[in-house]
CSV table of C-alpha atoms in Angstrom, one decimal:
chain,number,residue,atom,x,y,z
A,327,UNK,CA,27.1,-6.7,-4.6
A,328,UNK,CA,25.7,-3.3,-5.1
A,329,UNK,CA,22.4,-2.7,-6.8
A,330,UNK,CA,24.0,0.0,-9.1
A,331,UNK,CA,24.6,-1.2,-12.6
A,332,UNK,CA,28.2,-1.2,-13.8
A,333,UNK,CA,29.1,1.6,-16.2
A,334,UNK,CA,31.8,2.4,-18.7
A,335,UNK,CA,35.3,1.1,-17.6
A,336,UNK,CA,33.8,-0.9,-14.7
A,337,UNK,CA,32.3,-3.4,-17.2
A,338,UNK,CA,34.9,-6.2,-17.1
A,339,UNK,CA,33.8,-8.7,-19.8
A,340,UNK,CA,35.5,-9.3,-23.2
A,341,UNK,CA,32.3,-8.6,-25.2
A,342,UNK,CA,28.7,-7.3,-24.7
A,343,UNK,CA,25.4,-7.4,-26.6
A,344,UNK,CA,25.1,-3.7,-27.4
A,345,UNK,CA,21.7,-1.8,-27.6
A,346,UNK,CA,21.7,1.6,-29.1
A,347,UNK,CA,20.5,4.8,-27.5
A,348,UNK,CA,17.0,4.5,-29.2
A,349,UNK,CA,16.6,0.8,-28.3
A,350,UNK,CA,18.0,-0.6,-31.6
A,351,UNK,CA,20.0,-3.8,-31.5
A,352,UNK,CA,23.7,-3.2,-32.5
A,353,UNK,CA,24.8,-6.8,-31.9
A,354,UNK,CA,27.6,-8.5,-30.0
A,355,UNK,CA,30.7,-6.3,-30.0
A,356,UNK,CA,34.0,-6.3,-28.1
A,357,UNK,CA,34.0,-4.1,-25.0
A,358,UNK,CA,36.7,-1.8,-26.4
A,359,UNK,CA,34.5,-1.0,-29.5
A,360,UNK,CA,31.4,-0.5,-27.3
A,361,UNK,CA,33.3,2.0,-25.1
A,362,UNK,CA,34.5,3.8,-28.2
A,363,UNK,CA,31.0,4.1,-29.6
A,364,UNK,CA,29.8,5.5,-26.2
A,365,UNK,CA,32.6,8.1,-26.2
A,366,UNK,CA,31.8,9.1,-29.8
A,367,UNK,CA,28.1,9.6,-29.1
A,368,UNK,CA,28.9,11.4,-25.7
A,369,UNK,CA,26.9,8.8,-23.8
A,370,UNK,CA,27.6,6.1,-21.1
A,371,UNK,CA,27.8,2.4,-21.6
A,372,UNK,CA,25.5,0.9,-18.9
A,373,UNK,CA,25.3,-2.8,-18.2
A,374,UNK,CA,21.5,-3.5,-18.1
A,375,UNK,CA,21.5,-7.3,-17.9
A,376,UNK,CA,24.7,-8.6,-16.2
A,377,UNK,CA,23.5,-12.2,-15.9
A,378,UNK,CA,22.9,-12.6,-19.7
A,379,UNK,CA,25.5,-14.4,-21.9
A,380,UNK,CA,27.0,-12.2,-23.1
A,381,UNK,CA,25.9,-9.3,-20.8
A,382,UNK,CA,23.6,-6.7,-22.3
A,383,UNK,CA,24.9,-3.1,-22.3
A,384,UNK,CA,23.1,0.0,-23.5
A,385,UNK,CA,24.2,3.4,-24.7
A,386,UNK,CA,22.4,6.0,-22.6
A,387,UNK,CA,22.9,9.2,-20.5
A,388,UNK,CA,23.4,7.5,-17.1
A,389,UNK,CA,22.7,10.7,-15.0
A,390,UNK,CA,19.4,11.2,-16.7
A,391,UNK,CA,18.6,7.4,-16.3
A,392,UNK,CA,19.3,7.6,-12.6
A,393,UNK,CA,17.2,10.7,-12.1
A,394,UNK,CA,14.2,9.2,-14.0
A,395,UNK,CA,14.3,6.0,-12.1
A,396,UNK,CA,14.5,7.9,-8.8
A,397,UNK,CA,11.4,9.9,-9.8
A,398,UNK,CA,9.5,6.7,-10.7
A,399,UNK,CA,10.3,5.2,-7.4
A,400,UNK,CA,9.3,8.4,-5.6
A,401,UNK,CA,6.0,8.5,-7.5
A,402,UNK,CA,5.3,4.8,-6.6
A,403,UNK,CA,5.9,5.5,-2.9
A,404,UNK,CA,3.6,8.5,-3.0
A,405,UNK,CA,0.8,6.4,-4.5
A,406,UNK,CA,1.3,3.6,-2.0
A,407,UNK,CA,-1.5,3.2,0.5
A,408,UNK,CA,-0.6,2.4,4.1
A,409,UNK,CA,-3.0,0.1,5.8
A,410,UNK,CA,-3.9,1.5,9.2
A,411,UNK,CA,-5.5,-0.6,12.0
A,412,UNK,CA,-8.0,1.5,14.0
A,413,UNK,CA,-9.1,0.3,17.4
A,414,UNK,CA,-12.6,0.5,19.0
A,415,UNK,CA,-13.2,-0.6,22.6
A,416,UNK,CA,-16.5,-1.8,23.9
A,417,UNK,CA,-17.9,-3.2,27.1
A,418,UNK,CA,-20.2,-6.3,27.2
A,419,UNK,CA,-23.1,-4.3,28.8
A,420,UNK,CA,-23.0,-1.4,26.4
A,421,UNK,CA,-26.0,0.9,26.1
A,422,UNK,CA,-27.9,0.7,22.7
A,423,UNK,CA,-27.1,4.4,21.8
A,424,UNK,CA,-23.4,4.0,22.7
A,425,UNK,CA,-23.3,0.8,20.6
A,426,UNK,CA,-24.8,2.8,17.6
A,427,UNK,CA,-22.1,5.5,18.1
A,428,UNK,CA,-19.3,2.9,18.2
A,429,UNK,CA,-20.8,1.1,15.1
A,430,UNK,CA,-20.8,4.5,13.3
A,431,UNK,CA,-17.0,4.8,13.9
A,432,UNK,CA,-16.4,1.3,12.6
A,433,UNK,CA,-18.5,2.1,9.5
A,434,UNK,CA,-16.4,5.3,8.9
A,435,UNK,CA,-13.1,3.5,9.3
A,436,UNK,CA,-14.2,0.7,6.9
A,437,UNK,CA,-15.4,3.2,4.4
A,438,UNK,CA,-12.0,4.9,4.5
A,439,UNK,CA,-10.3,1.5,3.7
A,440,UNK,CA,-8.9,0.9,7.2
A,441,UNK,CA,-8.9,-2.3,9.2
A,442,UNK,CA,-10.7,-2.2,12.6
A,443,UNK,CA,-9.7,-4.0,15.7
A,444,UNK,CA,-12.7,-4.3,18.0
A,445,UNK,CA,-11.8,-5.0,21.6
A,446,UNK,CA,-14.4,-6.0,24.3
A,447,UNK,CA,-13.1,-5.4,27.8
A,448,UNK,CA,-14.4,-7.6,30.6
A,449,UNK,CA,-14.3,-6.5,34.3
A,450,UNK,CA,-14.9,-8.6,37.4
A,451,UNK,CA,-17.7,-11.1,37.1
A,452,UNK,CA,-18.2,-10.3,33.4
A,453,UNK,CA,-15.2,-12.5,32.7
A,454,UNK,CA,-17.2,-15.6,33.5
A,455,UNK,CA,-19.7,-14.7,30.7
A,456,UNK,CA,-17.5,-14.5,27.5
A,457,UNK,CA,-20.6,-15.5,25.4
A,458,UNK,CA,-22.0,-11.9,26.0
A,459,UNK,CA,-18.9,-10.4,24.3
A,460,UNK,CA,-19.0,-13.1,21.5
A,461,UNK,CA,-22.7,-12.2,20.8
A,462,UNK,CA,-21.8,-8.5,20.7
A,463,UNK,CA,-19.0,-8.9,18.3
A,464,UNK,CA,-21.1,-11.2,16.1
A,465,UNK,CA,-23.8,-8.5,16.1
A,466,UNK,CA,-21.3,-5.8,15.0
A,467,UNK,CA,-19.9,-8.0,12.3
A,468,UNK,CA,-23.4,-8.7,10.9
A,469,UNK,CA,-24.2,-4.9,11.1
A,470,UNK,CA,-21.2,-3.9,9.0
A,471,UNK,CA,-21.2,-7.0,6.7
A,472,UNK,CA,-21.7,-4.9,3.5
A,473,UNK,CA,-18.5,-2.8,4.3
A,474,UNK,CA,-16.2,-5.4,5.8
A,475,UNK,CA,-15.5,-9.0,6.6
A,476,UNK,CA,-14.2,-10.7,9.7
A,477,UNK,CA,-10.5,-11.1,9.2
A,478,UNK,CA,-9.8,-12.8,12.5
A,479,UNK,CA,-12.6,-14.5,14.5
A,480,UNK,CA,-13.4,-13.3,18.1
A,481,UNK,CA,-10.9,-14.8,20.5
A,482,UNK,CA,-10.4,-14.4,24.3
A,483,UNK,CA,-7.1,-12.7,25.3
A,484,UNK,CA,-7.0,-12.5,29.1
A,485,UNK,CA,-9.6,-9.9,30.2
A,486,UNK,CA,-10.3,-8.9,26.5
A,487,UNK,CA,-12.0,-10.4,23.5
A,488,UNK,CA,-10.6,-9.3,20.2
A,489,UNK,CA,-11.9,-9.4,16.6
A,490,UNK,CA,-10.4,-7.8,13.5
A,491,UNK,CA,-12.7,-6.6,10.6
A,492,UNK,CA,-11.1,-5.8,7.3
A,493,UNK,CA,-12.6,-3.6,4.6
A,494,UNK,CA,-13.9,-5.0,1.3
A,495,UNK,CA,-12.4,-2.0,-0.5
A,496,UNK,CA,-8.7,-1.4,-0.7
A,497,UNK,CA,-7.4,1.9,0.8
A,498,UNK,CA,-6.5,3.3,-2.7
A,499,UNK,CA,-10.0,2.6,-4.0
A,500,UNK,CA,-11.6,4.3,-0.9
A,501,UNK,CA,-9.3,7.3,-1.4
A,502,UNK,CA,-10.2,7.6,-5.1
A,503,UNK,CA,-13.9,7.3,-4.3
A,504,UNK,CA,-13.8,10.0,-1.6
A,505,UNK,CA,-12.0,12.3,-4.0
A,506,UNK,CA,-14.6,11.7,-6.7
A,507,UNK,CA,-17.4,12.4,-4.1
A,508,UNK,CA,-15.7,15.6,-3.0
A,509,UNK,CA,-15.3,16.8,-6.6
A,510,UNK,CA,-19.1,16.1,-7.3
A,511,UNK,CA,-20.0,18.1,-4.1
A,512,UNK,CA,-17.8,21.0,-5.1
A,513,UNK,CA,-19.4,21.0,-8.6
A,514,UNK,CA,-22.9,21.0,-7.2
A,515,UNK,CA,-22.0,23.8,-4.7
A,516,UNK,CA,-20.5,25.9,-7.6
A,517,UNK,CA,-23.7,25.2,-9.7
A,518,UNK,CA,-26.0,26.3,-6.9
A,519,UNK,CA,-24.0,29.5,-6.3
A,520,UNK,CA,-24.3,30.7,-9.9
A,521,UNK,CA,-27.1,33.2,-10.5
A,522,UNK,CA,-30.1,31.9,-12.6
């Protein structure tokens, strides 16, 4: 069964509930009369509700209808936000300055509306001390609490320990906020460039 609606002679039912070109109800009419009305008004007869009893058909310009629905679908895809998972890798014995740098990356990713997968890599004897990695992940989660939440708790996966942090804000909200901030900065820059 194709997703395309049946039009004109492809509609194989004895009668249809006809809707006029401006959305007005014409009523239940035989298919021959509906096709005749479509030809007279130089429009197509398009089946809009095939499961109704009797099926609902509308008089419309089918080419224009297809074009408009394709444009709507394209616009919807353009506004769709894709969730990206960013990854940060740490070691259990990380230097405080390096930790702050990595935390800064996590903060930036969460502000942009992306999820962050935090991986702690254990080497050699570090594997016998998984609590070090767990404490580090817990500390990171507490540090970025206002921007994100722990989506999946820390769990050991071979030599690694993994935790996923999700943003509180949706990707679309973060994009809109960043756009507004940029516009405000541009306005302020333009205002400061103007001579007094």
